[in-house]
C-alpha atoms as a printed R data frame, in Angstrom:
    type eleno elety resid chain resno       x       y       z
1   ATOM     1    CA   ALA     A     1 254.188 336.168 226.889
2   ATOM     2    CA   PRO     A     2 257.717 335.514 224.724
3   ATOM     3    CA   PHE     A     3 256.401 334.734 221.014
4   ATOM     4    CA   ALA     A     4 257.390 330.953 220.440
5   ATOM     5    CA   ALA     A     5 259.566 330.381 217.101
6   ATOM     6    CA   ARG     A     6 257.742 329.421 214.531
7   ATOM     7    CA   SER     A     7 258.273 328.821 210.361
8   ATOM     8    CA   VAL     A     8 256.826 331.762 208.707
9   ATOM     9    CA   ALA     A     9 257.075 330.200 205.262
10  ATOM    10    CA   ASP     A    10 253.564 330.997 204.792
11  ATOM    11    CA   GLU     A    11 253.919 334.517 205.055
12  ATOM    12    CA   ALA     A    12 254.191 335.731 201.703
13  ATOM    13    CA   GLY     A    13 250.450 334.120 201.654
14  ATOM    14    CA   ARG     A    14 248.986 335.841 204.601
15  ATOM    15    CA   THR     A    15 250.033 339.019 203.877
16  ATOM    16    CA   ALA     A    16 248.471 339.578 200.364
17  ATOM    17    CA   ALA     A    17 245.390 341.077 202.452
18  ATOM    18    CA   ARG     A    18 247.156 343.124 204.735
19  ATOM    19    CA   GLY     A    19 247.310 346.250 202.266
20  ATOM    20    CA   ARG     A    20 251.329 347.316 203.092
21  ATOM    21    CA   GLY     A    21 253.172 343.417 203.577
22  ATOM    22    CA   THR     A    22 255.559 341.769 201.889
23  ATOM    23    CA   LEU     A    23 253.723 341.219 198.565
24  ATOM    24    CA   ARG     A    24 254.527 344.205 196.139
25  ATOM    25    CA   ARG     A    25 251.757 345.343 194.625
26  ATOM    26    CA   PRO     A    26 252.159 346.122 190.429
27  ATOM    27    CA   ASP     A    27 252.377 349.902 191.163
28  ATOM    28    CA   GLU     A    28 254.903 349.646 194.219
29  ATOM    29    CA   PRO     A    29 258.719 349.167 194.394
30  ATOM    30    CA   PHE     A    30 259.966 346.410 195.149
31  ATOM    31    CA   GLN     A    31 260.472 345.208 198.170
32  ATOM    32    CA   ARG     A    32 264.080 345.506 198.713
33  ATOM    33    CA   HIS     A    33 263.938 349.560 198.305
34  ATOM    34    CA   GLN     A    34 260.326 350.294 200.149
35  ATOM    35    CA   SER     A    35 261.083 350.236 203.577
36  ATOM    36    CA   ARG     A    36 264.301 352.093 202.891
37  ATOM    37    CA   ARG     A    37 263.478 356.215 202.619
38  ATOM    38    CA   TYR     A    38 264.057 358.562 205.064
39  ATOM    39    CA   THR     A    39 265.147 362.503 204.645
40  ATOM    40    CA   SER     A    40 264.051 365.374 206.263
41  ATOM    41    CA   HIS     A    41 260.883 365.824 207.229
42  ATOM    42    CA   PRO     A    42 258.371 367.429 209.001
43  ATOM    43    CA   LYS     A    43 257.221 364.717 211.102
44  ATOM    44    CA   PHE     A    44 261.103 363.839 211.601
45  ATOM    45    CA   PRO     A    45 263.693 366.484 212.380
46  ATOM    46    CA   SER     A    46 267.532 365.762 213.011
47  ATOM    47    CA   ASN     A    47 266.762 365.127 216.837
48  ATOM    48    CA   HIS     A    48 263.972 363.058 216.745
49  ATOM    49    CA   SER     A    49 263.288 360.119 218.332
50  ATOM    50    CA   GLY     A    50 261.198 358.662 215.615
51  ATOM    51    CA   PHE     A    51 257.946 358.323 217.930
52  ATOM    52    CA   SER     A    52 257.365 361.716 218.570
53  ATOM    53    CA   ASP     A    53 253.866 361.708 217.135
54  ATOM    54    CA   MET     A    54 253.334 358.041 218.447
55  ATOM    55    CA   PRO     A    55 249.883 357.615 218.795
56  ATOM    56    CA   ASP     A    56 247.939 356.700 222.664
57  ATOM    57    CA   ASP     A    57 248.139 352.999 221.852
58  ATOM    58    CA   ILE     A    58 251.798 352.322 221.656
59  ATOM    59    CA   ASP     A    59 253.790 351.928 224.806
60  ATOM    60    CA   THR     A    60 254.632 355.272 226.199
61  ATOM    61    CA   ALA     A    61 257.751 354.143 227.443
62  ATOM    62    CA   SER     A    62 258.392 353.050 224.601
63  ATOM    63    CA   ARG     A    63 258.691 356.395 222.789
64  ATOM    64    CA   GLU     A    64 260.367 358.641 224.804
65  ATOM    65    CA   GLY     A    65 263.183 355.750 225.470
66  ATOM    66    CA   ALA     A    66 263.704 355.336 221.658
67  ATOM    67    CA   ALA     A    67 266.889 357.086 222.394
68  ATOM    68    CA   ALA     A    68 268.414 354.864 224.258
69  ATOM    69    CA   ALA     A    69 266.979 351.513 223.097
70  ATOM    70    CA   ALA     A    70 270.402 350.348 221.840
71  ATOM    71    CA   SER     A    71 272.071 350.324 225.804
72  ATOM    72    CA   ALA     A    72 268.384 349.471 227.149
73  ATOM    73    CA   GLY     A    73 268.985 345.375 226.281
74  ATOM    74    CA   ASN     A    74 266.781 345.376 223.302
75  ATOM    75    CA   PRO     A    75 267.278 342.253 221.768
76  ATOM    76    CA   LEU     A    76 266.588 343.229 218.531
77  ATOM    77    CA   LEU     A    77 269.586 345.704 218.303
78  ATOM    78    CA   ALA     A    78 272.586 343.145 219.517
79  ATOM    79    CA   PRO     A    79 273.034 341.070 217.799
80  ATOM    80    CA   TRP     A    80 271.427 337.497 216.560
81  ATOM    81    CA   ASP     A    81 273.177 334.449 217.239
82  ATOM    82    CA   GLY     A    82 270.988 331.900 216.731
83  ATOM    83    CA   PRO     A    83 270.748 328.776 214.704
84  ATOM    84    CA   TYR     A    84 271.106 330.575 211.035
85  ATOM    85    CA   GLY     A    85 271.624 333.480 212.461
86  ATOM    86    CA   LEU     A    86 267.620 333.709 213.329
87  ATOM    87    CA   ALA     A    87 265.996 336.258 215.961
88  ATOM    88    CA   PRO     A    88 265.795 335.597 219.833
89  ATOM    89    CA   PHE     A    89 262.657 334.416 218.939
90  ATOM    90    CA   ALA     A    90 262.209 333.276 223.107
91  ATOM    91    CA   ALA     A    91 263.425 336.928 224.208
92  ATOM    92    CA   LEU     A    92 261.101 339.333 222.255
93  ATOM    93    CA   GLN     A    93 258.347 341.461 223.299
94  ATOM    94    CA   PRO     A    94 256.030 343.541 221.657
95  ATOM    95    CA   GLN     A    95 257.172 346.441 223.324
96  ATOM    96    CA   HIS     A    96 260.654 345.724 222.023
97  ATOM    97    CA   PHE     A    97 259.723 346.892 218.135
98  ATOM    98    CA   ALA     A    98 258.899 350.724 218.516
99  ATOM    99    CA   PRO     A    99 261.711 351.708 220.040
100 ATOM   100    CA   ALA     A   100 264.063 349.346 217.695
101 ATOM   101    CA   TYR     A   101 262.632 350.888 214.238
102 ATOM   102    CA   ALA     A   102 263.491 354.441 215.792
103 ATOM   103    CA   VAL     A   103 267.426 353.601 216.201
104 ATOM   104    CA   ALA     A   104 266.374 351.788 213.156
105 ATOM   105    CA   TRP     A   105 265.385 354.662 211.279
106 ATOM   106    CA   ARG     A   106 267.978 356.800 212.021
107 ATOM   107    CA   ALA     A   107 270.790 354.796 211.359
108 ATOM   108    CA   HIS     A   108 269.229 354.340 207.892
109 ATOM   109    CA   HIS     A   109 268.811 358.121 207.394
110 ATOM   110    CA   ASP     A   110 272.732 358.495 208.451
111 ATOM   111    CA   GLU     A   111 273.222 356.710 205.862
112 ATOM   112    CA   LEU     A   112 271.683 357.821 203.542
113 ATOM   113    CA   ASP     A   113 272.773 361.540 204.160
114 ATOM   114    CA   ALA     A   114 276.120 360.114 203.445
115 ATOM   115    CA   ILE     A   115 274.884 359.168 200.072
116 ATOM   116    CA   ALA     A   116 273.618 362.426 199.880
117 ATOM   117    CA   ALA     A   117 276.197 364.984 200.288
118 ATOM   118    CA   ASN     A   118 279.286 362.258 198.996
119 ATOM   119    CA   PRO     A   119 281.144 365.355 197.437
120 ATOM   120    CA   GLU     A   120 282.281 362.775 194.247
121 ATOM   121    CA   PRO     A   121 279.992 362.512 191.252
122 ATOM   122    CA   PRO     A   122 278.096 359.901 190.923
123 ATOM   123    CA   THR     A   123 278.975 356.103 190.324
124 ATOM   124    CA   PHE     A   124 277.313 353.067 190.440
125 ATOM   125    CA   ALA     A   125 279.558 351.864 193.235
126 ATOM   126    CA   ASN     A   126 279.352 355.538 195.332
127 ATOM   127    CA   THR     A   127 275.529 356.011 194.862
128 ATOM   128    CA   LEU     A   128 273.792 352.944 193.648
129 ATOM   129    CA   ALA     A   129 275.471 349.990 195.451
130 ATOM   130    CA   VAL     A   130 275.478 352.202 198.609
131 ATOM   131    CA   PHE     A   131 271.678 352.718 198.487
132 ATOM   132    CA   ASP     A   132 270.489 349.118 197.613
133 ATOM   133    CA   ARG     A   133 273.713 348.132 200.636
134 ATOM   134    CA   ALA     A   134 271.723 350.786 203.399
135 ATOM   135    CA   GLY     A   135 269.071 350.365 205.815
136 ATOM   136    CA   GLU     A   136 270.121 346.142 206.773
137 ATOM   137    CA   LEU     A   137 269.429 347.092 210.129
138 ATOM   138    CA   LEU     A   138 265.390 348.610 209.204
139 ATOM   139    CA   THR     A   139 264.963 345.423 206.700
140 ATOM   140    CA   ARG     A   140 266.341 343.480 209.926
141 ATOM   141    CA   VAL     A   141 263.711 344.968 212.025
142 ATOM   142    CA   ASN     A   142 261.187 345.189 209.329
143 ATOM   143    CA   THR     A   143 260.892 342.073 208.003
144 ATOM   144    CA   LEU     A   144 260.845 340.477 211.619
145 ATOM   145    CA   PHE     A   145 257.454 342.742 212.054
146 ATOM   146    CA   ARG     A   146 255.954 342.488 208.828
147 ATOM   147    CA   ASN     A   147 256.702 338.142 209.328
148 ATOM   148    CA   LEU     A   148 254.898 338.164 213.272
149 ATOM   149    CA   ALA     A   149 252.119 340.346 212.525
150 ATOM   150    CA   ALA     A   150 250.948 338.165 209.813
151 ATOM   151    CA   ALA     A   151 251.823 334.851 211.186
152 ATOM   152    CA   GLU     A   152 251.520 335.279 215.117
153 ATOM   153    CA   THR     A   153 249.579 338.935 215.886
154 ATOM   154    CA   SER     A   154 248.391 339.815 219.208
155 ATOM   155    CA   PRO     A   155 246.617 343.049 220.541
156 ATOM   156    CA   GLU     A   156 249.884 343.737 221.508
157 ATOM   157    CA   LEU     A   157 251.611 343.597 218.278
158 ATOM   158    CA   GLN     A   158 248.321 345.572 216.619
159 ATOM   159    CA   ALA     A   159 249.057 348.131 219.090
160 ATOM   160    CA   VAL     A   160 252.233 348.965 217.320
161 ATOM   161    CA   GLU     A   161 251.546 347.813 213.625
162 ATOM   162    CA   ARG     A   162 248.730 350.956 213.797
163 ATOM   163    CA   ALA     A   163 251.392 353.347 215.735
164 ATOM   164    CA   ILE     A   164 254.509 352.325 213.047
165 ATOM   165    CA   ALA     A   165 252.082 352.074 209.594
166 ATOM   166    CA   PRO     A   166 252.161 355.994 209.643
167 ATOM   167    CA   LEU     A   167 255.937 356.985 210.944
168 ATOM   168    CA   GLN     A   168 257.002 353.998 208.193
169 ATOM   169    CA   ALA     A   169 255.137 355.638 205.601
170 ATOM   170    CA   ALA     A   170 256.946 358.939 206.327
171 ATOM   171    CA   HIS     A   171 259.860 357.686 206.446
172 ATOM   172    CA   ASP     A   172 259.502 356.124 203.165
173 ATOM   173    CA   SER     A   173 257.798 359.153 201.734
174 ATOM   174    CA   ALA     A   174 260.949 361.267 202.670
175 ATOM   175    CA   THR     A   175 264.182 359.111 201.524
176 ATOM   176    CA   TYR     A   176 262.115 358.664 197.798
177 ATOM   177    CA   MET     A   177 261.468 362.843 198.599
178 ATOM   178    CA   LYS     A   178 265.496 364.251 198.860
179 ATOM   179    CA   ALA     A   179 266.590 366.049 196.068
180 ATOM   180    CA   ALA     A   180 270.139 365.343 196.318
181 ATOM   181    CA   LEU     A   181 269.727 362.023 196.969
182 ATOM   182    CA   PHE     A   182 267.574 361.762 193.537
183 ATOM   183    CA   ALA     A   183 269.930 364.017 192.012
184 ATOM   184    CA   ARG     A   184 272.651 361.343 192.233
185 ATOM   185    CA   VAL     A   185 270.242 358.918 191.301
186 ATOM   186    CA   ASP     A   186 268.566 360.728 187.958
187 ATOM   187    CA   ALA     A   187 272.400 361.192 186.633
188 ATOM   188    CA   LEU     A   188 273.073 358.158 186.665
189 ATOM   189    CA   HIS     A   189 270.936 357.400 185.040
190 ATOM   190    CA   ALA     A   190 270.241 359.739 182.565
191 ATOM   191    CA   ARG     A   191 273.830 358.251 180.984
192 ATOM   192    CA   ARG     A   192 272.862 355.228 181.672
193 ATOM   193    CA   ASP     A   193 274.056 353.336 178.443
194 ATOM   194    CA   ALA     A   194 277.393 354.912 178.911
195 ATOM   195    CA   LEU     A   195 277.889 353.067 182.274
196 ATOM   196    CA   GLY     A   196 279.081 350.334 181.271
197 ATOM   197    CA   LEU     A   197 276.559 348.249 183.435
198 ATOM   198    CA   ASP     A   198 276.165 344.237 183.433
199 ATOM   199    CA   PRO     A   199 272.855 343.715 183.075
200 ATOM   200    CA   GLU     A   200 272.380 343.006 186.995
201 ATOM   201    CA   GLN     A   201 273.478 346.484 187.823
202 ATOM   202    CA   ALA     A   202 271.260 347.918 184.413
203 ATOM   203    CA   ARG     A   203 267.608 346.466 186.037
204 ATOM   204    CA   LEU     A   204 268.606 347.755 188.967
205 ATOM   205    CA   LEU     A   205 269.384 351.414 188.365
206 ATOM   206    CA   ASP     A   206 265.893 351.340 186.398
207 ATOM   207    CA   ARG     A   207 264.183 350.177 189.054
208 ATOM   208    CA   VAL     A   208 265.533 352.257 192.018
209 ATOM   209    CA   HIS     A   209 264.591 355.096 188.985
210 ATOM   210    CA   LEU     A   210 261.161 354.354 188.864
211 ATOM   211    CA   ASP     A   211 261.173 353.808 192.737
212 ATOM   212    CA   PHE     A   212 262.249 357.421 192.617
213 ATOM   213    CA   VAL     A   213 259.699 359.199 190.273
214 ATOM   214    CA   ARG     A   214 257.200 357.005 191.230
215 ATOM   215    CA   ALA     A   215 257.256 358.119 194.733
216 ATOM   216    CA   GLY     A   216 256.666 361.556 194.164
217 ATOM   217    CA   ALA     A   217 260.337 362.593 194.207
218 ATOM   218    CA   ARG     A   218 260.288 365.084 190.652
219 ATOM   219    CA   LEU     A   219 256.901 366.325 192.244
220 ATOM   220    CA   ALA     A   220 256.743 369.966 193.141
221 ATOM   221    CA   PRO     A   221 257.576 370.266 196.993
222 ATOM   222    CA   ALA     A   222 253.595 371.199 198.601
223 ATOM   223    CA   ALA     A   223 252.936 368.321 196.212
224 ATOM   224    CA   GLN     A   224 255.127 366.131 197.405
225 ATOM   225    CA   ARG     A   225 253.909 367.350 201.158
226 ATOM   226    CA   ARG     A   226 250.454 366.658 200.175
227 ATOM   227    CA   TYR     A   227 251.546 362.692 198.423
228 ATOM   228    CA   ALA     A   228 253.251 362.507 201.895
229 ATOM   229    CA   GLU     A   229 250.095 363.018 203.579
230 ATOM   230    CA   ILE     A   230 247.496 361.017 201.601
231 ATOM   231    CA   VAL     A   231 250.143 357.794 201.737
232 ATOM   232    CA   GLU     A   232 250.592 357.931 205.003
233 ATOM   233    CA   ARG     A   233 246.464 358.082 205.806
234 ATOM   234    CA   LEU     A   234 246.501 355.328 203.490
235 ATOM   235    CA   ALA     A   235 249.227 353.614 205.309
236 ATOM   236    CA   THR     A   236 246.726 354.681 208.276
237 ATOM   237    CA   LEU     A   237 243.839 353.374 206.985
238 ATOM   238    CA   THR     A   238 245.084 349.982 205.446
239 ATOM   239    CA   THR     A   239 246.577 348.432 208.478
240 ATOM   240    CA   GLN     A   240 243.383 349.313 209.795
241 ATOM   241    CA   PHE     A   241 241.800 347.795 207.725
242 ATOM   242    CA   ALA     A   242 243.331 344.809 207.816
243 ATOM   243    CA   GLN     A   243 242.927 344.337 211.119
244 ATOM   244    CA   ASN     A   244 239.424 344.661 211.457
245 ATOM   245    CA   VAL     A   245 239.394 341.771 208.581
246 ATOM   246    CA   LEU     A   246 242.024 339.428 210.337
247 ATOM   247    CA   ALA     A   247 238.338 340.174 213.811
248 ATOM   248    CA   ASP     A   248 235.797 339.518 211.726
249 ATOM   249    CA   GLU     A   249 237.628 336.846 210.193
250 ATOM   250    CA   ALA     A   250 238.699 335.185 214.073
251 ATOM   251    CA   GLY     A   251 235.551 335.210 215.004
252 ATOM   252    CA   PHE     A   252 233.380 333.139 212.528
253 ATOM   253    CA   GLN     A   253 232.599 330.201 213.102
254 ATOM   254    CA   LEU     A   254 230.635 327.173 212.102
255 ATOM   255    CA   VAL     A   255 227.996 325.007 213.911
256 ATOM   256    CA   LEU     A   256 227.393 321.741 212.928
257 ATOM   257    CA   ARG     A   257 223.815 320.679 215.207
258 ATOM   258    CA   THR     A   258 223.126 317.367 213.375
259 ATOM   259    CA   GLU     A   259 224.710 313.826 211.579
260 ATOM   260    CA   ALA     A   260 223.051 316.015 207.952
261 ATOM   261    CA   ASP     A   261 225.595 318.866 208.770
262 ATOM   262    CA   LEU     A   262 228.611 316.106 208.898
263 ATOM   263    CA   ALA     A   263 227.623 314.511 205.309
264 ATOM   264    CA   GLY     A   264 230.263 314.750 203.329
265 ATOM   265    CA   LEU     A   265 233.371 314.405 206.158
266 ATOM   266    CA   PRO     A   266 235.971 311.929 206.576
267 ATOM   267    CA   ASP     A   267 234.527 309.353 209.247
268 ATOM   268    CA   TRP     A   268 237.192 310.035 210.929
269 ATOM   269    CA   LEU     A   269 236.591 313.295 211.914
């Protein structure tokens, strides 16, 4: 059935136990950047659709149809013209997310490649500001999916969530391990005191640079590959664990058999 439009204002509280939700652990990159990582990666050759290695619990058509998703009437890839720019909830189906992610990853990849290949010397405007704006489609799709997975999940959405988790993690790791992109950020950070940045710009530069370093940008190639494998595995395990916890909690029942069991409850219950 289509998703019902509903408030997701409590999503932050619900995602605290979901492993990789919208809440940021103290050692994690900002959410604004943690979903924006893509470059050359063993799982992502330049012509790949985004789902060649997807597990069997995701719809096969979604894996194979990612390249044609934009022309297939996917509402996630069409303009969101609902009130306040909201997504077209009534038209959304779980199978829309896999191809939308694939298209979004590819678009983000192209944006980041353009930044890394810029022949001009790095500046805040042509590197940090552009990096900060990159991945708009991915951010939109990912934010919507995480909210729905946290507040209105279903077996179908959980299958997508399991399939997406390691692929998004690979996308994340690959972005922050791209040498040419990090070289530009690192060069700016090395002379940050001479750039004349305002406090907000300086903070952004510090945070983005730290995100790269913590994600393995300075590791040797073999260590980067191993780090990426661990991150992907953790994404898979934490997603499965969160779903197991949810299934356990959903089956809980408190059986009240006698009047004594109702002690302390209001009379109107």
